[in-house]
């Protein structure tokens, strides 16, 4: 994983954290809000939203493989 230039900031997203999306078709973008202690809004075009979707899907699949190895805990 390539790390960004500078010091990355890690924010914890806990259970029940609000995650919302707002599509802006006139601008061909979407805002993704993660409402943690320090709320973050990511504004991105469809291409980057699809990349984010692929990354999250791969992470979820990793959890599923782990659960299978651990006996479905």
Short mmCIF file of N, CA and C in Angstrom, two decimals:
data_model
loop_
_atom_site.label_atom_id
_atom_site.label_comp_id
_atom_site.label_asym_id
_atom_site.label_seq_id
_atom_site.Cartn_x
_atom_site.Cartn_y
_atom_site.Cartn_z
N UNK A 1 0.85 -1.17 0.00
CA UNK A 1 0.00 0.00 0.00
C UNK A 1 0.89 1.23 0.00
N UNK A 2 0.65 2.11 -0.93
CA UNK A 2 1.39 3.36 -0.99
C UNK A 2 0.81 4.34 0.03
N UNK A 3 1.68 4.94 0.80
CA UNK A 3 1.22 5.92 1.79
C UNK A 3 1.33 7.32 1.20
N UNK A 4 0.42 8.19 1.58
CA UNK A 4 0.47 9.56 1.05
C UNK A 4 1.67 10.33 1.59
N UNK A 5 2.05 11.35 0.85
CA UNK A 5 3.12 12.24 1.31
C UNK A 5 2.61 12.96 2.55
N UNK A 6 3.46 13.12 3.52
CA UNK A 6 3.03 13.75 4.76
C UNK A 6 2.58 12.69 5.76
N UNK A 7 1.99 13.14 6.82
CA UNK A 7 1.58 12.23 7.88
C UNK A 7 0.08 11.92 7.75
N UNK A 8 -0.27 10.65 7.45
CA UNK A 8 -1.69 10.32 7.36
C UNK A 8 -2.35 10.35 8.73
N UNK A 9 -3.61 10.71 8.75
CA UNK A 9 -4.36 10.77 10.00
C UNK A 9 -5.33 9.60 10.02
N UNK A 10 -5.31 8.83 11.10
CA UNK A 10 -6.21 7.68 11.25
C UNK A 10 -7.40 8.09 12.10
N UNK A 11 -8.59 7.87 11.56
CA UNK A 11 -9.81 8.18 12.29
C UNK A 11 -10.60 6.89 12.48
N UNK A 12 -11.08 6.65 13.66
CA UNK A 12 -11.83 5.45 13.97
C UNK A 12 -13.29 5.63 13.62
N UNK A 13 -13.82 4.72 12.82
CA UNK A 13 -15.24 4.71 12.48
C UNK A 13 -15.84 3.55 13.27
N UNK A 14 -16.61 3.86 14.29
CA UNK A 14 -17.16 2.84 15.19
C UNK A 14 -18.55 2.43 14.72
N UNK A 15 -19.06 1.35 15.32
CA UNK A 15 -20.42 0.92 15.01
C UNK A 15 -21.39 2.09 15.21
N UNK A 16 -22.40 2.11 14.39
CA UNK A 16 -23.46 3.13 14.40
C UNK A 16 -22.99 4.50 13.94
N UNK A 17 -21.77 4.59 13.39
CA UNK A 17 -21.33 5.85 12.80
C UNK A 17 -22.15 6.08 11.54
N UNK A 18 -22.65 7.27 11.38
CA UNK A 18 -23.43 7.57 10.19
C UNK A 18 -22.55 7.62 8.95
N UNK A 19 -22.97 6.93 7.90
CA UNK A 19 -22.31 6.99 6.61
C UNK A 19 -23.40 7.26 5.58
N UNK A 20 -23.28 8.37 4.88
CA UNK A 20 -24.31 8.78 3.94
C UNK A 20 -23.66 9.17 2.62
N UNK A 21 -24.44 9.10 1.56
CA UNK A 21 -23.97 9.54 0.25
C UNK A 21 -25.00 10.46 -0.38
N UNK A 22 -24.53 11.47 -1.04
CA UNK A 22 -25.39 12.42 -1.77
C UNK A 22 -24.86 12.50 -3.19
N UNK A 23 -25.68 12.15 -4.16
CA UNK A 23 -25.28 12.21 -5.57
C UNK A 23 -25.60 13.59 -6.12
N UNK A 24 -24.66 14.15 -6.87
CA UNK A 24 -24.82 15.45 -7.51
C UNK A 24 -24.71 15.24 -9.02
N UNK A 25 -25.82 14.82 -9.67
CA UNK A 25 -25.76 14.50 -11.10
C UNK A 25 -25.35 15.68 -11.98
N UNK A 26 -25.69 16.90 -11.59
CA UNK A 26 -25.31 18.07 -12.40
C UNK A 26 -23.79 18.23 -12.47
N UNK A 27 -23.10 17.76 -11.43
CA UNK A 27 -21.64 17.89 -11.37
C UNK A 27 -20.94 16.56 -11.61
N UNK A 28 -21.72 15.48 -11.80
CA UNK A 28 -21.19 14.14 -12.01
C UNK A 28 -20.28 13.72 -10.85
N UNK A 29 -20.70 14.06 -9.62
CA UNK A 29 -19.94 13.72 -8.42
C UNK A 29 -20.87 13.17 -7.35
N UNK A 30 -20.26 12.64 -6.32
CA UNK A 30 -20.99 12.17 -5.15
C UNK A 30 -20.22 12.62 -3.91
N UNK A 31 -20.95 13.00 -2.87
CA UNK A 31 -20.35 13.29 -1.57
C UNK A 31 -20.59 12.09 -0.67
N UNK A 32 -19.54 11.59 -0.05
CA UNK A 32 -19.68 10.51 0.93
C UNK A 32 -19.32 11.11 2.29
N UNK A 33 -20.28 11.12 3.20
CA UNK A 33 -20.09 11.66 4.55
C UNK A 33 -19.87 10.51 5.52
N UNK A 34 -18.78 10.58 6.27
CA UNK A 34 -18.53 9.66 7.38
C UNK A 34 -18.60 10.52 8.63
N UNK A 35 -19.66 10.33 9.40
CA UNK A 35 -19.98 11.21 10.51
C UNK A 35 -19.39 10.70 11.82
N UNK A 36 -18.04 10.64 11.87
CA UNK A 36 -17.37 10.21 13.10
C UNK A 36 -17.09 11.45 13.97
N UNK A 37 -16.25 11.31 14.98
CA UNK A 37 -15.98 12.42 15.88
C UNK A 37 -15.51 13.67 15.12
N UNK A 38 -14.71 13.45 14.09
CA UNK A 38 -14.33 14.52 13.18
C UNK A 38 -14.94 14.17 11.83
N UNK A 39 -16.13 14.72 11.52
CA UNK A 39 -16.81 14.34 10.28
C UNK A 39 -15.95 14.63 9.04
N UNK A 40 -16.05 13.74 8.08
CA UNK A 40 -15.28 13.86 6.84
C UNK A 40 -16.26 13.76 5.68
N UNK A 41 -16.07 14.60 4.69
CA UNK A 41 -16.83 14.49 3.45
C UNK A 41 -15.82 14.29 2.32
N UNK A 42 -16.00 13.19 1.60
CA UNK A 42 -15.20 12.94 0.40
C UNK A 42 -16.08 13.23 -0.80
N UNK A 43 -15.62 14.11 -1.66
CA UNK A 43 -16.32 14.40 -2.90
C UNK A 43 -15.51 13.76 -4.01
N UNK A 44 -16.19 12.91 -4.82
CA UNK A 44 -15.45 12.21 -5.86
C UNK A 44 -16.33 11.96 -7.07
N UNK A 45 -15.68 11.73 -8.18
CA UNK A 45 -16.37 11.38 -9.41
C UNK A 45 -16.70 9.89 -9.39
N UNK A 46 -17.51 9.47 -10.35
CA UNK A 46 -17.96 8.08 -10.43
C UNK A 46 -16.78 7.11 -10.49
N UNK A 47 -15.76 7.42 -11.25
CA UNK A 47 -14.61 6.51 -11.39
C UNK A 47 -13.98 6.21 -10.03
N UNK A 48 -13.76 7.24 -9.23
CA UNK A 48 -13.15 7.01 -7.92
C UNK A 48 -14.12 6.35 -6.96
N UNK A 49 -15.41 6.62 -7.10
CA UNK A 49 -16.40 5.93 -6.27
C UNK A 49 -16.38 4.43 -6.58
N UNK A 50 -16.26 4.07 -7.86
CA UNK A 50 -16.17 2.66 -8.24
C UNK A 50 -14.89 2.02 -7.69
N UNK A 51 -13.78 2.76 -7.72
CA UNK A 51 -12.53 2.24 -7.15
C UNK A 51 -12.68 2.01 -5.64
N UNK A 52 -13.33 2.96 -4.96
CA UNK A 52 -13.57 2.82 -3.53
C UNK A 52 -14.44 1.60 -3.26
N UNK A 53 -15.47 1.40 -4.08
CA UNK A 53 -16.35 0.25 -3.95
C UNK A 53 -15.57 -1.06 -4.10
N UNK A 54 -14.68 -1.14 -5.08
CA UNK A 54 -13.86 -2.34 -5.28
C UNK A 54 -12.96 -2.61 -4.08
N UNK A 55 -12.36 -1.55 -3.55
CA UNK A 55 -11.46 -1.70 -2.40
C UNK A 55 -12.21 -2.20 -1.18
N UNK A 56 -13.38 -1.63 -0.92
CA UNK A 56 -14.18 -2.04 0.23
C UNK A 56 -14.69 -3.46 0.05
N UNK A 57 -15.12 -3.81 -1.17
CA UNK A 57 -15.59 -5.17 -1.44
C UNK A 57 -14.48 -6.19 -1.19
N UNK A 58 -13.26 -5.86 -1.58
CA UNK A 58 -12.13 -6.77 -1.34
C UNK A 58 -11.86 -6.92 0.15
N UNK A 59 -11.99 -5.83 0.90
CA UNK A 59 -11.78 -5.90 2.35
C UNK A 59 -12.85 -6.76 3.01
N UNK A 60 -14.10 -6.60 2.59
CA UNK A 60 -15.20 -7.39 3.14
C UNK A 60 -14.98 -8.87 2.83
N UNK A 61 -14.54 -9.16 1.61
CA UNK A 61 -14.25 -10.55 1.23
C UNK A 61 -13.13 -11.13 2.10
N UNK A 62 -12.17 -10.30 2.46
CA UNK A 62 -11.10 -10.75 3.36
C UNK A 62 -11.63 -11.16 4.71
N UNK A 63 -12.60 -10.41 5.24
CA UNK A 63 -13.23 -10.78 6.50
C UNK A 63 -13.98 -12.09 6.36
N UNK A 64 -14.67 -12.27 5.23
CA UNK A 64 -15.42 -13.51 5.02
C UNK A 64 -14.49 -14.71 4.98
N UNK A 65 -13.33 -14.58 4.32
CA UNK A 65 -12.35 -15.68 4.30
C UNK A 65 -11.84 -15.97 5.70
N UNK A 66 -11.59 -14.91 6.47
CA UNK A 66 -11.12 -15.08 7.85
C UNK A 66 -12.18 -15.80 8.69
N UNK A 67 -13.45 -15.39 8.54
CA UNK A 67 -14.53 -16.04 9.29
C UNK A 67 -14.64 -17.51 8.95
N UNK A 68 -14.47 -17.87 7.67
CA UNK A 68 -14.53 -19.27 7.28
C UNK A 68 -13.40 -20.07 7.93
N UNK A 69 -12.20 -19.50 7.96
CA UNK A 69 -11.06 -20.19 8.59
C UNK A 69 -11.27 -20.34 10.08
N UNK A 70 -11.90 -19.37 10.70
CA UNK A 70 -12.11 -19.38 12.15
C UNK A 70 -13.36 -20.13 12.57
N UNK A 71 -14.06 -20.72 11.64
CA UNK A 71 -15.25 -21.48 11.99
C UNK A 71 -16.50 -20.65 12.08
N UNK A 72 -16.54 -19.50 11.40
CA UNK A 72 -17.77 -18.70 11.35
C UNK A 72 -18.09 -17.93 12.60
N UNK A 73 -17.07 -17.49 13.32
CA UNK A 73 -17.31 -16.71 14.54
C UNK A 73 -17.98 -15.43 14.28
#
